[in-house]
XYZ file of C-alpha atoms in Angstrom:
499
model
C 116.868 158.644 116.143
C 113.472 159.245 114.556
C 111.016 156.449 115.014
C 109.793 156.852 111.441
C 112.071 156.561 108.424
C 111.472 159.366 105.913
C 112.065 159.006 102.177
C 115.623 159.732 101.065
C 116.496 163.009 99.367
C 117.563 161.094 96.264
C 114.096 159.556 96.065
C 112.495 162.970 96.447
C 114.715 164.384 93.694
C 113.721 161.474 91.446
C 110.070 162.266 92.183
C 110.440 165.823 90.913
C 112.277 164.631 87.797
C 109.318 162.325 87.170
C 106.870 165.195 87.715
C 108.678 167.356 85.154
C 108.659 164.566 82.585
C 104.954 164.047 83.224
C 104.277 167.727 82.554
C 106.417 167.729 79.405
C 104.443 164.790 77.985
C 101.115 166.324 78.978
C 102.000 169.674 77.410
C 103.139 167.982 74.208
C 99.860 166.096 74.020
C 97.872 169.275 74.684
C 99.698 171.298 72.027
C 99.156 168.517 69.504
C 95.436 168.399 70.296
C 94.998 172.130 69.650
C 97.136 172.177 66.534
C 100.116 174.061 67.901
C 103.716 173.141 67.156
C 105.722 171.228 69.733
C 107.772 174.157 70.936
C 107.878 176.606 73.800
C 109.112 176.912 77.347
C 107.146 176.468 80.553
C 108.265 179.251 82.894
C 107.393 179.298 86.580
C 108.224 181.770 89.312
C 108.859 180.434 92.778
C 107.727 182.045 95.988
C 109.297 185.021 97.742
C 110.178 185.503 101.375
C 107.886 187.793 103.361
C 108.644 190.115 106.231
C 106.262 190.601 109.111
C 104.774 194.014 108.413
C 107.476 196.703 108.691
C 109.877 194.639 110.808
C 113.001 192.709 109.888
C 111.332 189.457 110.993
C 111.295 186.969 108.105
C 108.396 184.548 108.172
C 109.363 180.909 107.640
C 109.362 180.399 103.885
C 107.273 177.703 102.212
C 107.623 177.214 98.463
C 104.715 177.869 96.072
C 103.081 174.488 95.463
C 103.238 174.235 91.663
C 106.910 175.207 91.771
C 107.525 172.708 94.571
C 105.736 169.969 92.595
C 108.074 170.323 89.633
C 111.390 171.243 91.235
C 111.331 170.640 95.002
C 113.274 173.852 95.570
C 113.234 174.904 99.229
C 114.799 178.347 98.781
C 112.960 181.561 97.813
C 113.479 183.807 94.826
C 113.944 181.147 92.125
C 112.562 180.869 88.594
C 112.531 177.676 86.545
C 111.948 176.620 82.962
C 111.162 173.402 81.073
C 111.684 173.134 77.316
C 108.602 171.300 76.024
C 110.388 169.831 72.980
C 113.386 168.348 74.789
C 112.372 168.247 78.442
C 115.467 170.240 79.408
C 114.994 171.768 82.860
C 116.663 174.962 84.019
C 116.805 176.699 87.387
C 117.409 180.437 87.721
C 119.025 181.253 91.053
C 118.859 184.655 92.792
C 122.195 186.415 93.020
C 122.604 187.024 96.753
C 124.182 189.985 98.477
C 127.606 189.144 100.007
C 126.182 189.958 103.458
C 124.064 186.805 103.152
C 127.156 184.748 103.964
C 127.611 186.665 107.224
C 124.114 186.260 108.558
C 122.448 183.288 106.856
C 125.108 180.922 105.576
C 127.227 179.955 102.597
C 126.366 181.419 99.215
C 126.220 178.646 96.614
C 126.750 179.056 92.864
C 124.147 177.865 90.317
C 126.092 174.627 89.785
C 125.335 173.649 93.396
C 121.584 173.867 92.779
C 121.900 172.060 89.447
C 123.266 169.069 91.317
C 121.048 169.411 94.370
C 117.771 169.451 92.455
C 118.706 167.277 89.499
C 118.088 169.799 86.717
C 119.927 170.030 83.406
C 121.262 173.562 83.846
C 121.282 176.464 86.282
C 121.954 180.172 85.858
C 121.445 183.379 87.810
C 118.096 185.126 87.562
C 119.727 188.151 85.961
C 120.838 185.852 83.106
C 117.308 184.552 82.467
C 116.338 186.773 79.532
C 119.437 185.903 77.517
C 119.028 182.193 78.238
C 115.346 182.131 77.303
C 116.004 183.986 74.032
C 118.047 181.007 72.823
C 114.878 178.922 72.694
C 113.135 181.342 70.295
C 109.701 180.152 71.399
C 106.624 181.110 73.392
C 106.598 181.202 77.170
C 103.827 179.207 78.777
C 103.002 180.944 82.052
C 100.933 179.686 84.966
C 97.651 181.543 85.294
C 94.279 180.071 86.214
C 91.511 179.786 88.769
C 91.824 177.645 91.883
C 88.247 176.345 92.198
C 88.635 175.733 95.936
C 89.829 179.188 96.926
C 88.346 181.111 93.974
C 91.721 182.836 93.610
C 94.024 182.941 90.608
C 97.585 181.736 90.166
C 99.884 184.597 89.259
C 101.981 184.190 86.100
C 105.722 184.683 86.268
C 106.859 188.272 85.895
C 110.391 189.511 85.279
C 112.232 192.443 83.764
C 112.219 191.907 80.014
C 109.046 189.835 79.866
C 107.625 192.112 77.149
C 110.149 190.721 74.697
C 108.564 187.278 74.607
C 105.386 185.835 73.172
C 103.334 184.618 76.146
C 100.511 182.140 76.681
C 98.588 182.162 79.975
C 95.769 179.766 79.044
C 97.298 176.377 78.258
C 99.565 175.577 81.226
C 97.305 175.839 84.274
C 94.718 173.163 83.413
C 97.438 170.803 82.189
C 99.626 171.199 85.272
C 96.636 170.999 87.629
C 95.609 167.705 86.050
C 99.149 166.371 86.468
C 98.792 166.914 90.209
C 95.460 165.051 90.395
C 96.954 161.648 89.574
C 99.714 160.712 92.015
C 102.776 158.713 90.976
C 104.099 155.830 93.027
C 106.968 158.061 94.158
C 104.495 160.646 95.433
C 102.512 157.919 97.173
C 105.633 156.730 98.975
C 106.012 160.225 100.415
C 102.291 160.523 101.197
C 102.314 157.156 102.977
C 105.112 158.460 105.156
C 103.384 161.692 106.140
C 100.187 159.752 106.848
C 102.109 157.276 108.974
C 103.551 160.082 111.082
C 100.247 161.969 111.336
C 98.283 158.842 112.260
C 100.737 157.993 115.030
C 100.577 161.594 116.269
C 96.772 161.427 116.484
C 97.095 158.236 118.551
C 99.552 160.046 120.832
C 96.982 162.809 121.329
C 94.224 160.306 122.107
C 96.374 158.710 124.800
C 97.233 162.055 126.360
C 93.694 163.479 126.298
C 91.897 163.968 129.600
C 89.399 166.398 131.107
C 90.949 169.651 132.266
C 93.520 169.986 129.508
C 93.550 173.027 127.269
C 92.819 172.413 123.602
C 96.212 173.836 122.696
C 97.849 171.131 124.817
C 96.305 168.553 122.494
C 97.493 170.576 119.509
C 101.031 170.888 120.865
C 101.183 167.148 121.559
C 100.408 166.503 117.901
C 102.906 169.051 116.620
C 105.681 167.876 118.937
C 105.288 164.264 117.888
C 105.270 165.094 114.173
C 108.444 167.155 114.453
C 110.297 165.115 117.080
C 109.537 161.675 115.700
C 108.866 162.362 112.026
C 110.913 165.430 111.095
C 107.749 167.276 110.019
C 108.509 170.875 110.894
C 105.172 172.209 109.682
C 101.547 171.160 109.613
C 99.712 171.192 106.301
C 97.099 173.602 107.734
C 96.246 175.296 111.012
C 95.329 172.629 113.552
C 91.667 172.433 114.566
C 91.363 171.235 118.159
C 87.732 171.791 119.087
C 86.018 170.293 122.113
C 82.501 170.565 123.473
C 80.473 173.591 122.430
C 83.247 174.942 120.212
C 82.475 172.225 117.710
C 78.991 173.621 117.245
C 79.982 177.264 117.308
C 82.476 176.912 114.499
C 80.158 174.887 112.271
C 77.352 177.424 112.082
C 75.949 178.066 108.611
C 72.855 179.399 106.969
C 70.708 176.555 105.663
C 70.091 178.588 102.513
C 73.795 178.963 101.762
C 74.420 176.372 99.092
C 78.121 176.905 98.637
C 79.371 175.869 102.071
C 83.101 175.604 102.697
C 83.231 173.724 105.965
C 86.968 173.957 106.352
C 86.899 177.710 106.021
C 84.237 177.848 108.711
C 86.067 175.385 110.942
C 89.249 177.386 110.563
C 87.465 180.243 112.275
C 88.317 178.129 115.302
C 92.027 177.659 115.827
C 93.157 180.925 114.269
C 94.748 183.801 116.151
C 91.484 185.121 117.592
C 90.305 181.683 118.766
C 93.549 179.803 119.375
C 92.427 176.357 120.577
C 92.467 177.676 124.132
C 89.341 176.305 125.819
C 89.352 173.644 128.520
C 88.368 170.135 127.434
C 85.606 169.183 129.857
C 84.586 165.789 131.182
C 81.940 164.239 128.949
C 82.769 166.422 125.942
C 83.602 165.116 122.485
C 86.787 166.287 120.818
C 86.964 166.902 117.081
C 90.615 167.180 116.100
C 91.479 167.923 112.477
C 95.266 167.923 112.094
C 97.847 166.821 109.530
C 101.606 166.990 109.185
C 103.536 168.146 106.131
C 106.823 166.699 104.901
C 108.698 167.961 101.844
C 105.672 170.021 100.775
C 103.244 167.059 100.812
C 100.607 166.908 103.516
C 98.083 164.728 105.253
C 94.602 165.646 106.473
C 93.169 163.498 109.259
C 90.243 164.056 111.620
C 89.575 162.049 114.754
C 86.549 162.430 117.036
C 86.557 160.913 120.510
C 85.290 161.554 124.042
C 87.788 163.531 126.108
C 87.350 161.166 129.062
C 87.846 158.052 126.928
C 84.322 156.634 127.263
C 81.476 157.143 124.787
C 78.046 158.051 126.107
C 74.990 156.496 124.475
C 74.290 159.642 122.413
C 77.924 159.847 121.357
C 77.838 156.191 120.324
C 74.757 156.722 118.155
C 76.194 159.630 116.194
C 79.741 158.297 116.011
C 78.542 154.903 114.747
C 76.488 156.556 112.014
C 79.470 158.570 110.796
C 81.783 155.563 110.969
C 79.355 153.400 108.995
C 79.154 156.131 106.375
C 82.938 156.293 106.069
C 83.295 152.512 105.884
C 80.542 152.246 103.258
C 82.213 154.826 101.029
C 85.700 153.323 101.315
C 84.327 149.854 100.524
C 82.824 151.168 97.261
C 85.696 153.333 96.030
C 87.326 152.273 92.765
C 87.872 153.676 89.272
C 84.648 154.616 87.509
C 82.706 155.451 90.695
C 80.998 158.855 90.890
C 82.114 161.000 93.814
C 78.636 162.523 93.914
C 77.243 159.018 94.417
C 79.707 158.475 97.280
C 78.579 161.702 98.928
C 74.971 160.600 98.695
C 75.874 157.171 100.080
C 77.436 158.838 103.125
C 74.349 161.019 103.594
C 72.093 157.959 103.380
C 74.026 156.102 106.085
C 73.940 159.106 108.404
C 70.197 159.637 107.870
C 69.587 155.956 108.621
C 71.526 156.311 111.874
C 69.582 159.435 112.833
C 66.319 157.641 112.107
C 67.417 154.779 114.355
C 68.233 157.355 117.045
C 64.674 158.681 116.767
C 65.700 162.071 115.371
C 64.073 161.468 111.998
C 60.859 159.930 110.734
C 59.669 158.861 107.320
C 61.308 157.266 104.294
C 65.053 157.802 103.889
C 64.702 157.903 100.101
C 62.248 160.780 100.449
C 64.690 162.512 102.795
C 67.438 162.173 100.191
C 65.219 163.476 97.422
C 64.513 166.586 99.504
C 68.221 166.992 100.405
C 67.697 166.553 104.145
C 71.214 165.155 104.446
C 72.659 168.645 104.030
C 71.020 169.681 107.309
C 73.281 167.285 109.206
C 76.286 167.193 106.832
C 76.460 170.573 105.068
C 79.989 170.041 103.756
C 81.275 167.881 100.928
C 82.466 164.322 101.492
C 86.110 165.060 100.718
C 88.718 166.742 98.525
C 91.895 166.067 96.604
C 95.045 166.129 98.724
C 98.741 166.483 97.971
C 100.944 169.563 98.112
C 97.934 171.553 99.294
C 95.272 170.507 101.757
C 92.788 171.148 98.963
C 94.774 170.111 95.894
C 93.698 171.564 92.531
C 91.779 169.765 89.802
C 88.432 169.277 91.480
C 86.592 171.105 88.726
C 88.479 170.880 85.422
C 87.372 172.908 82.423
C 83.818 172.041 81.408
C 82.794 170.749 84.824
C 80.723 172.827 87.264
C 79.178 172.572 90.710
C 75.752 171.081 91.338
C 73.389 173.814 92.496
C 71.664 171.792 95.193
C 71.805 172.061 98.969
C 74.863 170.191 100.261
C 76.012 169.050 96.810
C 77.136 172.565 95.926
C 79.774 172.299 98.640
C 81.449 169.279 97.025
C 85.043 170.113 96.148
C 84.852 167.783 93.168
C 82.117 165.994 91.226
C 84.513 163.879 89.176
C 84.463 160.161 88.511
C 87.212 158.402 90.443
C 90.393 157.364 88.626
C 93.355 155.269 89.733
C 95.974 157.507 91.327
C 93.584 160.040 92.810
C 94.188 160.770 96.495
C 91.014 162.002 98.135
C 89.881 162.480 101.711
C 86.834 160.602 102.981
C 85.367 162.741 105.751
C 81.677 162.255 106.500
C 80.281 164.176 109.455
C 77.106 164.625 111.422
C 76.452 167.906 113.251
C 73.664 169.463 115.286
C 73.923 173.131 114.396
C 71.235 175.468 115.701
C 71.677 177.885 112.795
C 70.844 175.033 110.409
C 68.357 173.046 112.492
C 66.076 175.956 113.384
C 65.307 176.953 109.770
C 64.848 173.278 108.858
C 62.309 172.835 111.645
C 60.353 175.759 110.205
C 60.596 174.539 106.623
C 57.263 172.952 105.535
C 59.018 170.225 103.529
C 61.995 169.371 105.726
C 60.176 169.619 109.054
C 57.950 166.635 108.286
C 61.037 164.412 108.571
C 62.286 165.933 111.842
C 61.404 164.810 115.356
C 61.758 168.098 117.227
C 61.672 166.557 120.715
C 64.398 164.025 119.919
C 66.547 166.586 118.105
C 66.305 169.004 121.022
C 68.029 166.380 123.175
C 71.085 166.721 120.927
C 71.226 170.526 121.144
C 74.750 171.478 122.157
C 76.123 168.093 121.078
C 78.188 169.666 118.328
C 79.182 166.987 115.892
C 81.394 164.121 114.788
C 83.670 163.926 111.762
C 86.041 161.133 110.720
C 88.566 161.805 107.969
C 90.966 159.407 106.258
C 93.242 159.920 103.241
C 92.451 157.314 100.575
C 94.183 156.544 97.276
C 92.167 155.075 94.413
C 93.905 151.969 93.019
C 93.346 150.028 89.795
C 90.739 147.783 91.402
C 89.705 149.498 94.638
C 91.441 151.800 97.087
C 94.135 151.991 99.758
C 93.561 153.831 103.024
C 96.793 155.632 103.928
C 95.480 156.648 107.356
C 95.831 154.277 110.306
C 93.945 155.617 113.305
C 91.631 153.672 115.637
C 88.085 154.064 114.362
C 85.914 151.383 115.971
C 84.510 152.513 119.319
C 86.116 149.587 121.136
C 89.496 150.446 119.609
C 89.214 154.143 120.471
C 88.340 153.390 124.084
C 91.071 150.754 124.359
C 93.770 153.019 122.885
C 92.742 155.881 125.147
C 93.072 153.492 128.097
C 96.643 152.685 127.039
C 96.069 149.755 124.716
C 98.404 149.037 121.793
C 98.047 150.561 118.345
C 98.359 149.469 115.653
C 97.032 146.051 116.563
C 99.607 143.272 116.311
């Protein structure tokens, strides 16, 4: 029996019913605000299965996230509609070849999926045009820019689409905003996946020791999440970097304002660099891993010494990052600027580096000259939910700040109750960033070259928790040991969580 108790399927179905009602209300409000009549059908196309190149090998299917948010459908090839006026929800089911029953299992009629997913009606996909014509209204299709990936959602396409009036501008910003604010039902699911992921990180800490391969740490995490939590997939490719790899994968140009740290980090852990180095004695591990359950994911990063004991240098940097994370979480509540939280984290890290002798001068002057971006080039955090980087960070009318470090923020919004956002400050010693800074006439006056040189090859530290903004503060969904004494005790076999 699984150690963790996942949410029931009936609760998950209720969550998707709630999500559809939320979208219906939001669309009605939007149409009213722009002077359009309360009519029309939201039409979404689900994901399709993919074969590996020219083979007959089907890759494991994962539903498109917007479709999953509204309907929770696990199978490929579906379409779905929501009548904005009435809220009626309809699934359109692919008509399967009879051979499906021989090789892949029972073929179910539309009525089966109507009951399974709690919709009002279900038909075959080849009946969609005739069904939609009964509504005699516009189709609102999903098309818009994902400001994290800079890629566009593709609107639904089907044979006969030319016979309908279509709108591709209204739906995307409305639906993206729906996903920004999490319901209590969503939070129940997100608490579960964080519970499993946190426990899996603790399992990895306890198993870590010099001489292990990085992929052994990764596999320990994945096994726990699946075996004990029923999480078949991770929400992104696991990053299990130790020692020098942590510096290699964090290399940037200092003059590159728009820095996507996760994209750079994911250069380590992919097929060409598959978490396969040996974790050496004295090295720090930076493990960024999160489980996914029923489409919703977690995103947690732990940093710790492979041998279970912090050196003095490791203590200095780790403490600075931890103090930054704690300071931010203590200040989070509705009405707080996320840009201000990023700057608070930078300030705490610069103060720690000054204490360590790496910096000199006034911290306020350092902040004014954006020195913090030299040591933390990435943004403080991002929205989280069905995607590791959930949409809505930059709604219409909001743009990035064109300053070093701040341009990499995945959102510059003011916090609101119901937002789930990661808090992930980091401090890194990256030659490709440090060397230009040491030659810069403005930045170099803050840098103690001799002290910084002692940290060459250190790599970096990042701590990442998943935090929900509440009505009067915040709730940290992540439960991993963070204090140095707790990390060392847990790695020595001590209990966690504390009783």
